[in-house]
Short mmCIF file of C-alpha atoms in Angstrom, two decimals:
data_model
loop_
_atom_site.label_atom_id
_atom_site.label_comp_id
_atom_site.label_asym_id
_atom_site.label_seq_id
_atom_site.Cartn_x
_atom_site.Cartn_y
_atom_site.Cartn_z
CA MET Y 241 -5.34 14.40 -16.57
CA ALA Y 242 -8.86 15.64 -17.25
CA ARG Y 243 -11.12 16.79 -14.44
CA PRO Y 244 -13.80 14.14 -13.72
CA VAL Y 245 -17.11 15.20 -15.24
CA GLY Y 246 -19.78 16.07 -12.67
CA PHE Y 247 -17.40 15.60 -9.74
CA ASP Y 248 -16.52 18.45 -7.40
CA MET Y 249 -12.90 17.91 -6.48
CA GLN Y 250 -11.03 20.23 -4.14
CA GLY Y 251 -7.51 19.89 -5.55
CA THR Y 252 -5.76 19.99 -8.90
CA PHE Y 253 -3.64 17.71 -11.06
CA SER Y 254 0.07 18.46 -11.22
CA LYS Y 255 2.81 17.08 -13.44
CA ILE Y 256 5.70 15.35 -11.67
CA SER Y 257 8.98 14.67 -13.45
CA ALA Y 258 10.17 11.11 -13.01
CA ARG Y 259 13.83 10.73 -12.15
CA GLY Y 260 14.20 8.04 -14.79
CA GLY Y 261 12.61 10.21 -17.47
CA GLY Y 262 9.04 11.03 -18.34
CA VAL Y 263 6.24 12.86 -16.55
CA PHE Y 264 3.25 11.56 -14.62
CA ASP Y 265 0.07 13.10 -13.26
CA CYS Y 266 -0.57 13.47 -9.55
CA TYR Y 267 -3.69 14.75 -7.84
CA LEU Y 268 -2.74 17.21 -5.11
CA VAL Y 269 -4.85 18.92 -2.48
CA ALA Y 270 -3.55 21.03 0.40
CA PRO Y 271 -5.41 22.67 3.28
CA GLU Y 272 -5.56 26.42 3.64
CA THR Y 273 -3.21 26.84 6.57
CA GLU Y 274 -0.03 28.66 7.47
CA THR Y 275 0.91 25.87 9.87
CA ALA Y 276 3.28 23.15 8.70
CA VAL Y 277 1.42 19.84 8.41
CA ALA Y 278 2.07 16.22 7.48
CA ALA Y 279 1.15 14.73 4.12
CA ILE Y 280 -0.31 11.46 2.90
CA VAL Y 281 0.28 9.81 -0.46
CA LEU Y 282 -2.45 7.45 -1.65
CA ALA Y 283 -1.30 4.41 -3.64
CA SER Y 284 -4.36 3.47 -5.65
CA ALA Y 285 -6.04 0.23 -6.60
CA ILE Y 286 -5.84 -0.95 -10.22
CA HIS Y 287 -8.55 1.54 -11.21
CA GLY Y 288 -6.10 4.41 -10.73
CA VAL Y 289 -6.78 7.98 -9.71
CA ASP Y 290 -10.55 7.74 -9.92
CA THR Y 291 -13.29 9.58 -8.05
CA ASP Y 292 -13.01 7.19 -5.10
CA MET Y 293 -9.34 8.09 -4.64
CA ILE Y 294 -9.97 11.78 -5.12
CA ALA Y 295 -12.77 11.75 -2.55
CA ILE Y 296 -10.50 10.12 0.04
CA ALA Y 297 -7.76 12.66 -0.67
CA ASP Y 298 -10.20 15.55 -0.38
CA GLU Y 299 -11.52 14.26 2.95
CA LEU Y 300 -8.04 13.93 4.40
CA ALA Y 301 -7.20 17.45 3.23
CA ALA Y 302 -10.38 18.70 4.89
CA TYR Y 303 -8.99 17.32 8.15
CA GLY Y 304 -5.95 19.56 7.69
CA PHE Y 305 -3.37 17.43 5.86
CA ILE Y 306 -1.76 17.51 2.42
CA ALA Y 307 -2.89 14.65 0.19
CA ALA Y 308 -1.44 13.36 -3.08
CA VAL Y 309 -2.52 10.58 -5.45
CA PRO Y 310 0.06 9.74 -8.14
CA ASP Y 311 -0.85 7.88 -11.32
CA LEU Y 312 1.13 4.67 -10.81
CA PHE Y 313 0.12 3.33 -14.23
CA TRP Y 314 1.49 6.13 -16.40
CA ARG Y 315 4.07 3.85 -18.04
CA SER Y 316 1.39 1.69 -19.67
CA ILE Y 317 -2.26 2.82 -19.66
CA ALA Y 318 -2.46 6.13 -17.86
CA GLY Y 319 -5.46 7.58 -16.09
CA PRO Y 320 -8.46 6.15 -14.25
CA LEU Y 321 -10.27 3.09 -15.58
CA SER Y 322 -13.78 1.93 -14.74
CA ARG Y 323 -14.48 -1.19 -12.70
CA ASN Y 324 -15.68 -3.10 -15.76
CA ASP Y 325 -12.66 -2.21 -17.91
CA PRO Y 326 -10.45 -5.31 -18.38
CA ARG Y 327 -7.42 -3.10 -18.98
CA ALA Y 328 -7.35 -2.23 -15.28
CA ALA Y 329 -6.26 -5.75 -14.33
CA GLN Y 330 -4.01 -6.06 -17.37
CA ARG Y 331 -1.97 -2.96 -16.60
CA ALA Y 332 -1.26 -4.22 -13.08
CA GLN Y 333 0.70 -7.21 -14.43
CA PRO Y 334 3.29 -8.55 -13.96
CA ARG Y 335 2.43 -7.49 -10.41
CA LEU Y 336 5.79 -7.61 -8.65
CA ALA Y 337 7.57 -5.82 -11.49
CA GLN Y 338 4.89 -3.15 -11.64
CA ILE Y 339 5.05 -2.55 -7.89
CA LYS Y 340 8.84 -2.28 -8.14
CA ALA Y 341 8.62 0.30 -10.92
CA GLY Y 342 6.13 2.30 -8.88
CA GLU Y 343 8.59 2.63 -6.01
CA GLU Y 344 10.32 5.38 -8.00
CA ASP Y 345 6.99 7.16 -8.46
CA MET Y 346 6.39 7.11 -4.72
CA ILE Y 347 9.86 8.57 -4.14
CA ASP Y 348 9.30 11.24 -6.80
CA THR Y 349 5.92 12.15 -5.30
CA LEU Y 350 7.47 12.54 -1.86
CA ARG Y 351 10.17 14.74 -3.37
CA HIS Y 352 7.50 16.88 -5.05
CA LEU Y 353 5.73 17.36 -1.72
CA GLY Y 354 8.85 19.20 -0.61
CA THR Y 355 7.88 22.05 -2.95
CA ILE Y 356 4.64 22.67 -1.02
CA PRO Y 357 5.17 25.40 1.62
CA GLN Y 358 2.82 23.80 4.17
CA PHE Y 359 4.62 20.43 4.14
CA ASN Y 360 6.47 19.67 7.38
CA GLY Y 361 8.62 16.91 5.89
CA GLN Y 362 6.66 14.01 7.40
CA ALA Y 363 4.54 11.84 5.10
CA ALA Y 364 2.58 8.61 5.36
CA VAL Y 365 1.57 6.32 2.52
CA MET Y 366 -1.91 4.80 2.38
CA GLY Y 367 -2.21 1.87 -0.01
CA PHE Y 368 -5.37 0.27 -1.36
CA CYS Y 369 -5.56 -3.24 -2.87
CA TYR Y 370 -2.86 -3.12 -5.61
CA GLY Y 371 -1.21 -0.22 -3.77
CA GLY Y 372 -1.23 -2.03 -0.44
CA PRO Y 373 2.44 -3.14 -0.53
CA TYR Y 374 3.58 0.49 -0.54
CA ALA Y 375 2.30 0.79 3.04
CA ILE Y 376 5.19 -1.51 3.93
CA LEU Y 377 7.73 -0.45 1.30
CA GLY Y 378 7.21 3.28 1.89
CA PRO Y 379 8.31 3.32 5.54
CA LYS Y 380 10.92 0.61 4.96
CA ARG Y 381 12.97 2.24 2.21
CA LEU Y 382 11.17 4.96 0.25
CA GLY Y 383 11.44 7.77 2.81
CA TYR Y 384 7.95 7.66 4.33
CA ALA Y 385 7.34 7.99 8.05
CA ALA Y 386 4.39 5.57 8.30
CA GLY Y 387 2.15 3.30 6.26
CA ILE Y 388 -1.53 2.36 6.24
CA CYS Y 389 -2.79 -0.55 4.13
CA CYS Y 390 -6.48 -1.00 3.33
CA HIS Y 391 -7.58 -4.32 1.78
CA GLY Y 392 -4.10 -4.88 0.37
CA SER Y 393 -3.48 -7.70 -2.12
CA GLN Y 394 -0.35 -9.71 -3.01
CA MET Y 395 0.77 -9.04 0.54
CA LEU Y 396 2.50 -12.34 1.32
CA ASP Y 397 5.21 -11.33 -1.15
CA TYR Y 398 6.05 -8.35 1.08
CA LEU Y 399 5.93 -9.92 4.53
CA GLU Y 400 9.72 -10.06 4.84
CA GLU Y 401 9.92 -6.32 4.19
CA LEU Y 402 8.52 -5.81 7.69
CA VAL Y 403 11.69 -7.29 9.18
CA GLY Y 404 13.94 -4.57 10.54
CA GLY Y 405 11.36 -1.83 10.06
CA ARG Y 406 10.83 0.63 12.88
CA ARG Y 407 8.20 2.98 11.52
CA GLN Y 408 4.48 2.56 12.11
CA VAL Y 409 2.61 0.24 9.74
CA ASP Y 410 -1.15 -0.36 10.04
CA LEU Y 411 -2.78 -3.12 7.98
CA ILE Y 412 -6.56 -3.28 7.74
CA TRP Y 413 -8.56 -6.09 6.15
CA GLY Y 414 -12.07 -7.45 6.29
CA ASP Y 415 -12.47 -11.08 7.27
CA LYS Y 416 -14.51 -11.66 4.09
CA ASP Y 417 -11.78 -10.31 1.77
CA ASN Y 418 -11.42 -12.69 -1.18
CA ARG Y 419 -7.97 -11.25 -1.95
CA ALA Y 420 -6.71 -11.92 1.57
CA PRO Y 421 -7.46 -15.53 2.54
CA ILE Y 422 -7.11 -16.75 6.10
CA GLU Y 423 -3.44 -17.63 5.51
CA VAL Y 424 -2.66 -13.99 4.82
CA LEU Y 425 -4.60 -12.69 7.79
CA GLU Y 426 -3.10 -15.17 10.23
CA THR Y 427 0.44 -14.66 8.94
CA TYR Y 428 0.25 -10.89 9.32
CA ARG Y 429 -1.52 -11.13 12.66
CA ASP Y 430 1.29 -13.36 13.94
CA ALA Y 431 3.89 -10.93 12.62
CA ALA Y 432 2.20 -8.03 14.40
CA MET Y 433 2.43 -9.88 17.70
CA ARG Y 434 6.22 -9.92 17.31
CA MET Y 435 6.64 -6.34 16.08
CA ASP Y 436 5.88 -3.27 18.15
CA ASN Y 437 5.55 -1.02 15.10
CA VAL Y 438 2.98 -3.16 13.24
CA ASP Y 439 -0.76 -3.21 13.93
CA VAL Y 440 -3.19 -5.52 12.13
CA HIS Y 441 -6.93 -4.89 12.21
CA ILE Y 442 -9.30 -7.56 10.87
CA LEU Y 443 -12.85 -6.26 10.61
CA PRO Y 444 -15.81 -8.66 10.81
CA ASP Y 445 -18.17 -9.17 7.86
CA VAL Y 446 -16.21 -6.76 5.66
CA ARG Y 447 -15.27 -7.54 2.05
CA HIS Y 448 -12.49 -6.55 -0.33
CA GLY Y 449 -12.78 -2.96 -1.54
CA PHE Y 450 -14.48 -1.58 1.57
CA MET Y 451 -12.88 1.86 1.10
CA MET Y 452 -14.30 2.42 -2.39
CA ARG Y 453 -17.61 4.24 -2.50
CA GLY Y 454 -18.15 3.12 -6.07
CA SER Y 455 -17.83 -0.54 -5.11
CA PRO Y 456 -20.67 -2.80 -3.92
CA SER Y 457 -18.28 -3.83 -1.13
CA PHE Y 458 -18.10 -0.32 0.32
CA ASP Y 459 -18.55 -0.47 4.09
CA ARG Y 460 -19.16 2.79 5.93
CA ALA Y 461 -18.04 1.56 9.35
CA ALA Y 462 -14.82 0.05 7.97
CA TYR Y 463 -14.19 3.21 5.94
CA ASP Y 464 -14.64 5.43 8.99
CA PHE Y 465 -12.36 3.22 11.08
CA SER Y 466 -9.60 3.36 8.45
CA MET Y 467 -9.88 7.11 8.02
CA ARG Y 468 -9.73 7.56 11.77
CA ARG Y 469 -6.51 5.53 11.92
CA ALA Y 470 -5.06 7.61 9.09
CA ARG Y 471 -5.95 10.82 10.90
CA GLU Y 472 -4.38 9.60 14.14
CA ILE Y 473 -1.15 8.73 12.37
CA LEU Y 474 -1.09 12.03 10.48
CA GLU Y 475 -1.76 14.01 13.64
CA GLY Y 476 1.24 12.31 15.21
CA LEU Y 477 3.41 13.10 12.19
CA THR Y 478 2.26 16.72 12.21
CA SER Y 479 3.30 17.05 15.85
CA ALA Y 480 6.60 15.26 15.19
CA GLY Y 481 7.47 17.65 12.37
CA ARG Y 482 7.09 20.80 14.43
#
């Protein structure tokens, strides 16, 4: 994958071999440390591994963690797509089948992290919009130790995946999210009240896409809150892996 023009990224793109055949790109950035640390894998929105995703990965690496962003769309239209490109929405369909196919990519990315000397074996997944379901699927059955979901979509289809899970899952939405109507928010809030490992945060006056600096919905306070939660979870995983 080509380096974004005019964008100063801290990591590099690596090639990961898919277990089912083929190769996909993954942005990787690791801190300069001799201490074993936890990792986080970012499951992107439909726009792919764009500058918004890279910036989040770089920030998390600056805090002392390994960060990876796999291209979950390599089977169809690979690479980042702009917000006004209709192919971004097209390549995300059919949604449930695409998410299912991407489960293997998340497993392969976690396996690849094992080749990084600083990795302590503990990884969280942080999903955004399209990638939100992986915050539940990752800890449930893909080998991840925790999940963080920011403005996740299609989430009612994955509610039952919370049943029987024991690893930490944080779900963060704005109450003005047009992809998460009140039914979604109330259903997940009710589930969190019954599950000790699930936390739901609903932020006032925040819209869909609040994590994306390139979006008109970007919200600095919501972004900072979400990054703080990610750091807290990763700090716990770093300690657990020692």
